[in-house]
mmCIF file of C-alpha atoms in Angstrom:
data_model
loop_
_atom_site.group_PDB
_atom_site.id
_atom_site.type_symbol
_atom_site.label_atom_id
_atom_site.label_comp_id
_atom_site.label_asym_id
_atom_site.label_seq_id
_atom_site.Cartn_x
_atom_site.Cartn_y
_atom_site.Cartn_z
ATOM 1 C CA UNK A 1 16.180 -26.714 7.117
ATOM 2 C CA UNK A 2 14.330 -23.634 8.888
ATOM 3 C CA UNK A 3 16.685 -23.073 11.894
ATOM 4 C CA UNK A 4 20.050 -21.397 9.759
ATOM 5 C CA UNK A 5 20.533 -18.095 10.879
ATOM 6 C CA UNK A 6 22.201 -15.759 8.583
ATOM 7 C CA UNK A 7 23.223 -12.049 8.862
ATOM 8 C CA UNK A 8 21.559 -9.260 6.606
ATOM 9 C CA UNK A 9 22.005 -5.704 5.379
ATOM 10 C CA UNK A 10 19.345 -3.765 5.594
ATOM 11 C CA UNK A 11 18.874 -1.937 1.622
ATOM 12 C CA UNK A 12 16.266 0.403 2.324
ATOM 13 C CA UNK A 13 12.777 1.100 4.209
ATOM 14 C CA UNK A 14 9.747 2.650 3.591
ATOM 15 C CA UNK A 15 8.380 3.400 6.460
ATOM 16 C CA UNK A 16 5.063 5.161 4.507
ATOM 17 C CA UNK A 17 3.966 1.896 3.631
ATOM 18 C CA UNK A 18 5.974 0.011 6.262
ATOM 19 C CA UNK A 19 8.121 -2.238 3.593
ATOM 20 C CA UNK A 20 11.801 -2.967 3.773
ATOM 21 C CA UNK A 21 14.647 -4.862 2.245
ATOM 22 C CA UNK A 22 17.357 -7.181 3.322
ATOM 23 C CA UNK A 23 19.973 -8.771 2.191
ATOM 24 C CA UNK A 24 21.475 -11.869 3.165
ATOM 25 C CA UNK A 25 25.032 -12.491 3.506
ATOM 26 C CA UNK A 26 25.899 -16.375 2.345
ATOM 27 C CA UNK A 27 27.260 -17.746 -0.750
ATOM 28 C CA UNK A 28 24.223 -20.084 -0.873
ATOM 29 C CA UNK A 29 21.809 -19.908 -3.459
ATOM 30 C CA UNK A 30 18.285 -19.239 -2.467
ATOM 31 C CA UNK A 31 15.017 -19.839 -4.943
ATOM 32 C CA UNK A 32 13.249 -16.853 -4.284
ATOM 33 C CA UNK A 33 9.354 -17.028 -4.111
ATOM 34 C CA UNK A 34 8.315 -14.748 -7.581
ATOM 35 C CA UNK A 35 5.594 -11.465 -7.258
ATOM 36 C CA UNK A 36 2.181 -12.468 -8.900
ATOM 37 C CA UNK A 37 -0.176 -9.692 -10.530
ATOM 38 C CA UNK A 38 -1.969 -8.543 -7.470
ATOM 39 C CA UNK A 39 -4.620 -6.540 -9.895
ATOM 40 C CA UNK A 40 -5.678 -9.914 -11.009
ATOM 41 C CA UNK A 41 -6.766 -10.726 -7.781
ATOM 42 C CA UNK A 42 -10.505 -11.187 -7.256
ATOM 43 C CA UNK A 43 -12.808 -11.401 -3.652
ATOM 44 C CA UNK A 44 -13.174 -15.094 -3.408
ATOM 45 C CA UNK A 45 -10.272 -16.049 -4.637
ATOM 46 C CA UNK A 46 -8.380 -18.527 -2.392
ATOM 47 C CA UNK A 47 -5.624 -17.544 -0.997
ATOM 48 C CA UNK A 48 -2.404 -18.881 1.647
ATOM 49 C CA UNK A 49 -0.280 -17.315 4.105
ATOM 50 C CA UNK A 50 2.783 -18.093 5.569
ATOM 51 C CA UNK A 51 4.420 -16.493 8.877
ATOM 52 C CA UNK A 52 5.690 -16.963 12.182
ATOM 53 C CA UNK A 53 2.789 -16.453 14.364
ATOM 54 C CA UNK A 54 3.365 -15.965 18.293
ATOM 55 C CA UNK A 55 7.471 -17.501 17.363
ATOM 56 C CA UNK A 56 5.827 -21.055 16.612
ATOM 57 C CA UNK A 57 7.838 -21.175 13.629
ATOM 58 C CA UNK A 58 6.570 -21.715 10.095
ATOM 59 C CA UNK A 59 2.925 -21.819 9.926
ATOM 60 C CA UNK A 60 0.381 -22.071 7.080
ATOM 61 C CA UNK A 61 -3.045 -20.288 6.924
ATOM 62 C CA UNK A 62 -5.669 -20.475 4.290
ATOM 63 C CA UNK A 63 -8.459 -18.696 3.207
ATOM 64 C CA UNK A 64 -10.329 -16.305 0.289
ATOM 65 C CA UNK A 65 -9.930 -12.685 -0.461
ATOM 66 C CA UNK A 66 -12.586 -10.775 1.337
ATOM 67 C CA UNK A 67 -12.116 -7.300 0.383
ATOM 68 C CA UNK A 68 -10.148 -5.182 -2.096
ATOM 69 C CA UNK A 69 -8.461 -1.409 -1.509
ATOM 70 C CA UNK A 70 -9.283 -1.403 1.876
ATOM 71 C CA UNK A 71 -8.123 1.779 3.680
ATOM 72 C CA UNK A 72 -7.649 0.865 7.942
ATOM 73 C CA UNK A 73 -6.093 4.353 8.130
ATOM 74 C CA UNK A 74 -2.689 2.859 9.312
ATOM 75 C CA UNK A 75 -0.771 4.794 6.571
ATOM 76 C CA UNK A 76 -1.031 7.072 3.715
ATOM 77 C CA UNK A 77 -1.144 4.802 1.292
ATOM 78 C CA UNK A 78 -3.441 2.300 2.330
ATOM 79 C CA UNK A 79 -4.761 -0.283 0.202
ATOM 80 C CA UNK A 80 -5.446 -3.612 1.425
ATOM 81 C CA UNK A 81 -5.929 -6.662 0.537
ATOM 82 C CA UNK A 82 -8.048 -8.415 2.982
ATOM 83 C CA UNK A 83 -8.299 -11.799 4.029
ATOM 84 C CA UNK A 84 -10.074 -13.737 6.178
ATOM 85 C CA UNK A 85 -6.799 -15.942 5.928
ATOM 86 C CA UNK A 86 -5.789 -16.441 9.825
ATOM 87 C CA UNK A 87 -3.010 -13.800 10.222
ATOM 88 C CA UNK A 88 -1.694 -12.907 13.952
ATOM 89 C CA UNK A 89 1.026 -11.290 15.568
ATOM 90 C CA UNK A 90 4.778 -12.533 13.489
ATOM 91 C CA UNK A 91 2.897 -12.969 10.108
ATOM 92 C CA UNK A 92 3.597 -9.543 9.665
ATOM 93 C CA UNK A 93 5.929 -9.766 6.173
ATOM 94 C CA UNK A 94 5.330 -12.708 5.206
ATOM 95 C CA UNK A 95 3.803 -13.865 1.727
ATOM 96 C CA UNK A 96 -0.216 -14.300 0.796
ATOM 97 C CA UNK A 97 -0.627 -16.878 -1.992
ATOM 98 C CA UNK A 98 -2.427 -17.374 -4.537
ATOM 99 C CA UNK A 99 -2.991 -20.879 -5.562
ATOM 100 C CA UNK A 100 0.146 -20.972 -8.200
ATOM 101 C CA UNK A 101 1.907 -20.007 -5.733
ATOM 102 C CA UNK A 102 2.744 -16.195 -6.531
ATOM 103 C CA UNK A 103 2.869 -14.135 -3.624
ATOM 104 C CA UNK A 104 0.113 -11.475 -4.413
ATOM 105 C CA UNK A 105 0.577 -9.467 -1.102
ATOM 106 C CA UNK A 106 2.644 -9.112 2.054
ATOM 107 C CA UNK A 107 0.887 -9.871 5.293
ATOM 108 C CA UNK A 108 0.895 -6.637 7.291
ATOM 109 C CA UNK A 109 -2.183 -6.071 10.008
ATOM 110 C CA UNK A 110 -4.683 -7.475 11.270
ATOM 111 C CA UNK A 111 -8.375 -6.249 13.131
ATOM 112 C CA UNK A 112 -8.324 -7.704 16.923
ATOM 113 C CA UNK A 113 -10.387 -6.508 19.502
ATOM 114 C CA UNK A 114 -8.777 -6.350 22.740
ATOM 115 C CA UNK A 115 -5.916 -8.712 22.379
ATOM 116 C CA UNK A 116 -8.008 -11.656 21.125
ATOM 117 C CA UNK A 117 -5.621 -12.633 18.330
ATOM 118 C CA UNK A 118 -6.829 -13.092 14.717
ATOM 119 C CA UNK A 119 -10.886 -12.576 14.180
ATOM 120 C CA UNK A 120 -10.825 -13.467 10.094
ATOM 121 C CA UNK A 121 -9.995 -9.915 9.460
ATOM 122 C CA UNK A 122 -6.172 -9.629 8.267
ATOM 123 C CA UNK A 123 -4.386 -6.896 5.800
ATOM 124 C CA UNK A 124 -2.159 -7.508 3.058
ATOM 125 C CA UNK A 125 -0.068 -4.584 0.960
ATOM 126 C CA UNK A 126 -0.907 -6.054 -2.895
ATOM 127 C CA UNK A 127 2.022 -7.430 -4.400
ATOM 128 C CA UNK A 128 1.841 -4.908 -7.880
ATOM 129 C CA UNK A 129 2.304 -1.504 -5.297
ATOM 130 C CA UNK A 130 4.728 -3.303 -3.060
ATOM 131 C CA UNK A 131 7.307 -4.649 -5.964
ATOM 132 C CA UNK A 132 7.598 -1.050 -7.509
ATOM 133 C CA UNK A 133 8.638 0.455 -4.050
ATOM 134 C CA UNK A 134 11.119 -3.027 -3.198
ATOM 135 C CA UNK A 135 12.607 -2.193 -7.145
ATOM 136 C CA UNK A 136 13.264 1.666 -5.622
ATOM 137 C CA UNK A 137 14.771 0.200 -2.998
ATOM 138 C CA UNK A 138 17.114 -2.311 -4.433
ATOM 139 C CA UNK A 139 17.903 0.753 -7.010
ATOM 140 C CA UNK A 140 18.057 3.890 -4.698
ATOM 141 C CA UNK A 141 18.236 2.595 -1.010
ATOM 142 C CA UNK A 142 14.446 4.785 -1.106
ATOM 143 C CA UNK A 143 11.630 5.130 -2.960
ATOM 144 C CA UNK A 144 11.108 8.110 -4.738
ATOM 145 C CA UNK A 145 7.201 9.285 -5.029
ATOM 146 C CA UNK A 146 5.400 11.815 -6.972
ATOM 147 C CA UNK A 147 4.832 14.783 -4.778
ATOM 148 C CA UNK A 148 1.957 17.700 -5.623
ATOM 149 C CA UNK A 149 2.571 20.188 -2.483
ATOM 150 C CA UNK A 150 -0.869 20.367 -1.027
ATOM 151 C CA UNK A 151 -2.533 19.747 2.576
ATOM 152 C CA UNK A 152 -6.080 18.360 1.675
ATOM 153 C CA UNK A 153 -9.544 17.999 3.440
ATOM 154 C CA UNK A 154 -12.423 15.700 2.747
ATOM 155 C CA UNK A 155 -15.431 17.261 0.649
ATOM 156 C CA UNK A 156 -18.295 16.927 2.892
ATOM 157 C CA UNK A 157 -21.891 17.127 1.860
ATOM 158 C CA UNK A 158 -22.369 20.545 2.729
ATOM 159 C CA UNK A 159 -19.325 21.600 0.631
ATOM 160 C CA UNK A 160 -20.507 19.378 -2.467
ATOM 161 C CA UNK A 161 -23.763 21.411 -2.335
ATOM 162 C CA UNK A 162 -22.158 24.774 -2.191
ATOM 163 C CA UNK A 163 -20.172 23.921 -4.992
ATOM 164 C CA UNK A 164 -22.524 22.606 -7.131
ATOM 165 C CA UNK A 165 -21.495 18.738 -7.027
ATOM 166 C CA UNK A 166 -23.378 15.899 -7.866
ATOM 167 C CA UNK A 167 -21.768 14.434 -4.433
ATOM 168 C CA UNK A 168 -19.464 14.758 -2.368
ATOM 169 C CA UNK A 169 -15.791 14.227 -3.925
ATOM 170 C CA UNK A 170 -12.620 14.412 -4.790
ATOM 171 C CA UNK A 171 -9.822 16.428 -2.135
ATOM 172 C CA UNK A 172 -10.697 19.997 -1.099
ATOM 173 C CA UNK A 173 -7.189 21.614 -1.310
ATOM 174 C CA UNK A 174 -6.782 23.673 2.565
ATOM 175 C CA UNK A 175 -3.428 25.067 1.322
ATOM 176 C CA UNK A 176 -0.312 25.305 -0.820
ATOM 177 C CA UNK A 177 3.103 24.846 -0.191
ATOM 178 C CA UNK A 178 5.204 27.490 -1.662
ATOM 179 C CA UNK A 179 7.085 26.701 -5.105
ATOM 180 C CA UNK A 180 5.442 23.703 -4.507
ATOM 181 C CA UNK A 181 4.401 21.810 -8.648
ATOM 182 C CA UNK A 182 1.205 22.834 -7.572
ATOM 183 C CA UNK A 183 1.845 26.593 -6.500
ATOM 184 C CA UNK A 184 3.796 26.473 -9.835
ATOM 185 C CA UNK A 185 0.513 25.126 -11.943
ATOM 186 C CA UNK A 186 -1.512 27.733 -9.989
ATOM 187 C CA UNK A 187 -3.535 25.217 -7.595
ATOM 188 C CA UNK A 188 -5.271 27.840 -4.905
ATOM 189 C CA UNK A 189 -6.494 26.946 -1.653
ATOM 190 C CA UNK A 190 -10.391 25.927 -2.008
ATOM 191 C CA UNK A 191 -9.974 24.479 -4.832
ATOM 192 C CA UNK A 192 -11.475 20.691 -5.459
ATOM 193 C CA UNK A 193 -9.194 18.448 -7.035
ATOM 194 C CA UNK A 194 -11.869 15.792 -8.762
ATOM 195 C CA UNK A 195 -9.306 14.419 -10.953
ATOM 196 C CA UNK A 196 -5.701 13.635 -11.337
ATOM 197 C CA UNK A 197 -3.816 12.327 -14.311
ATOM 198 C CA UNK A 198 -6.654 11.280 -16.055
ATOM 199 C CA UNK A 199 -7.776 9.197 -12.629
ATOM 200 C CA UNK A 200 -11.036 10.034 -10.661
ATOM 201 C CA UNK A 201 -10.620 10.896 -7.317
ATOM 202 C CA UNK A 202 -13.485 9.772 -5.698
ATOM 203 C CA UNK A 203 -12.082 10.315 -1.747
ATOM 204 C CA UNK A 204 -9.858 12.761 -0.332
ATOM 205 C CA UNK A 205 -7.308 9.848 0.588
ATOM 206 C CA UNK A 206 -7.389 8.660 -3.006
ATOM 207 C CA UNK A 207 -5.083 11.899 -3.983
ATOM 208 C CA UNK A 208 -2.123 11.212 -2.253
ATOM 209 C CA UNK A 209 -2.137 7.355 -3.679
ATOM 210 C CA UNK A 210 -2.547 8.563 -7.223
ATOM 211 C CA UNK A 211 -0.177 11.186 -6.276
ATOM 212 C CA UNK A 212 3.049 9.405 -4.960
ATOM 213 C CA UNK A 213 2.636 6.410 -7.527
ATOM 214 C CA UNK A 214 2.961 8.577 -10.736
ATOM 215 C CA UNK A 215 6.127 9.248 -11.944
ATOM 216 C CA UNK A 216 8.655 11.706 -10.741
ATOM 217 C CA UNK A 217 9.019 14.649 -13.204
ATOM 218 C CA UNK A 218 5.909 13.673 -15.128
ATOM 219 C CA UNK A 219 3.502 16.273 -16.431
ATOM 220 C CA UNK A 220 -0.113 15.701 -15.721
#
């Protein structure tokens, strides 16, 4: 009916990409709402979300995708869905829609100028990153990320032309942390990481998404 309260243990946080887990204590049995493909997800493509804006209690929004792999800077692994889906303050965690009803992201931010409330601007993590670091969770009580060892800087124009690239990309490596994988593979500070497991990287803050979502252990 909306207004049980139950008690829940707390699994596991991320606090790099601001996601956590509960559990709730009850016998009951819950239908949980099922992860869609959030790849699949295309600008203009309708979308609903549900939160608790302001403590009103449940409230649905609608709108379209406006934007994909949007970085807002608000942690290292930022890559947004954005929506123009009203989202204000208590939507945060709860589930964007598609139209079958698969929750292809988890309502996280939103874009207000002073404290005007929602301007049509409104941040989603995508469902496909979020659901691998809620399995770590469940599994581990933490997610465990691929890690290289290196403190990057952006590739600016003048350091593209000095190097002889077409423009500027990829991560400029500033240094390496020792025994770090990539002291052991022989990564040296000034070096340009371009690519990484077969991936461009196109922006300095691509490398540390490509980074943490490979595979622990995995050679590249």
């Amino acid at each position: 009916n909306g207004s049980t309260e139950y008690k829940a243990k707390v699994l596991g946080t991320d606090p790099y990409m601001d996601l956590a887990v509960l559990e709730i204590e009850s016998d009951e049995k819950f239908t949980p709402v099922s992860f869609g493909n959030s790849d699949d997800a295309r600008i203009g493509d309708w979308v609903i979300a549900i939160g608790n804006p302001f403590g009103f209690g449940g409230t649905v929004t609608s709108g379209i995708i406006s934007s994909r792999n949007r970085d807002i800077g608000l942690t290292r692994y930022d890559d947004f869905i954005q929506t123009d889906a009203s989202i204000n303050q208590g939507n945060s965690g709860g589930p964007l829609f598609n139209l079958d009803g698969k929750v292809i992201g988890i309502n996280t931010a939103i874009i207000a100028p002073g404290s005007s409330g929602s301007i049509g601007i409104g941040f989603a993590i995508p469902a496909n990153p979020a659901s691998k670091v809620i399995d770590q969770l469940i599994k581990f009580g933490e997610t465990k990320r691929g890690w290289l060892g290196v403190r990057i800087q952006e590739v600016t124009k003048e350091i593209a032309e000095v190097e002889n690239l077409k423009k500027p990309s990829g991560a400029l490596v500033a240094s390496v942390g020792e025994k770090s994988p990539a002291d052991k593979a022989g990564i040296k500070a000034g070096d340009i990481i371009i690519e990484f497991d077969g991936k461009k990287i196109d922006t300095m803050r691509k490398l540390p998404k490509v980074v943490a979502s490979t595979e622990v252990g995995k050679s590249v």
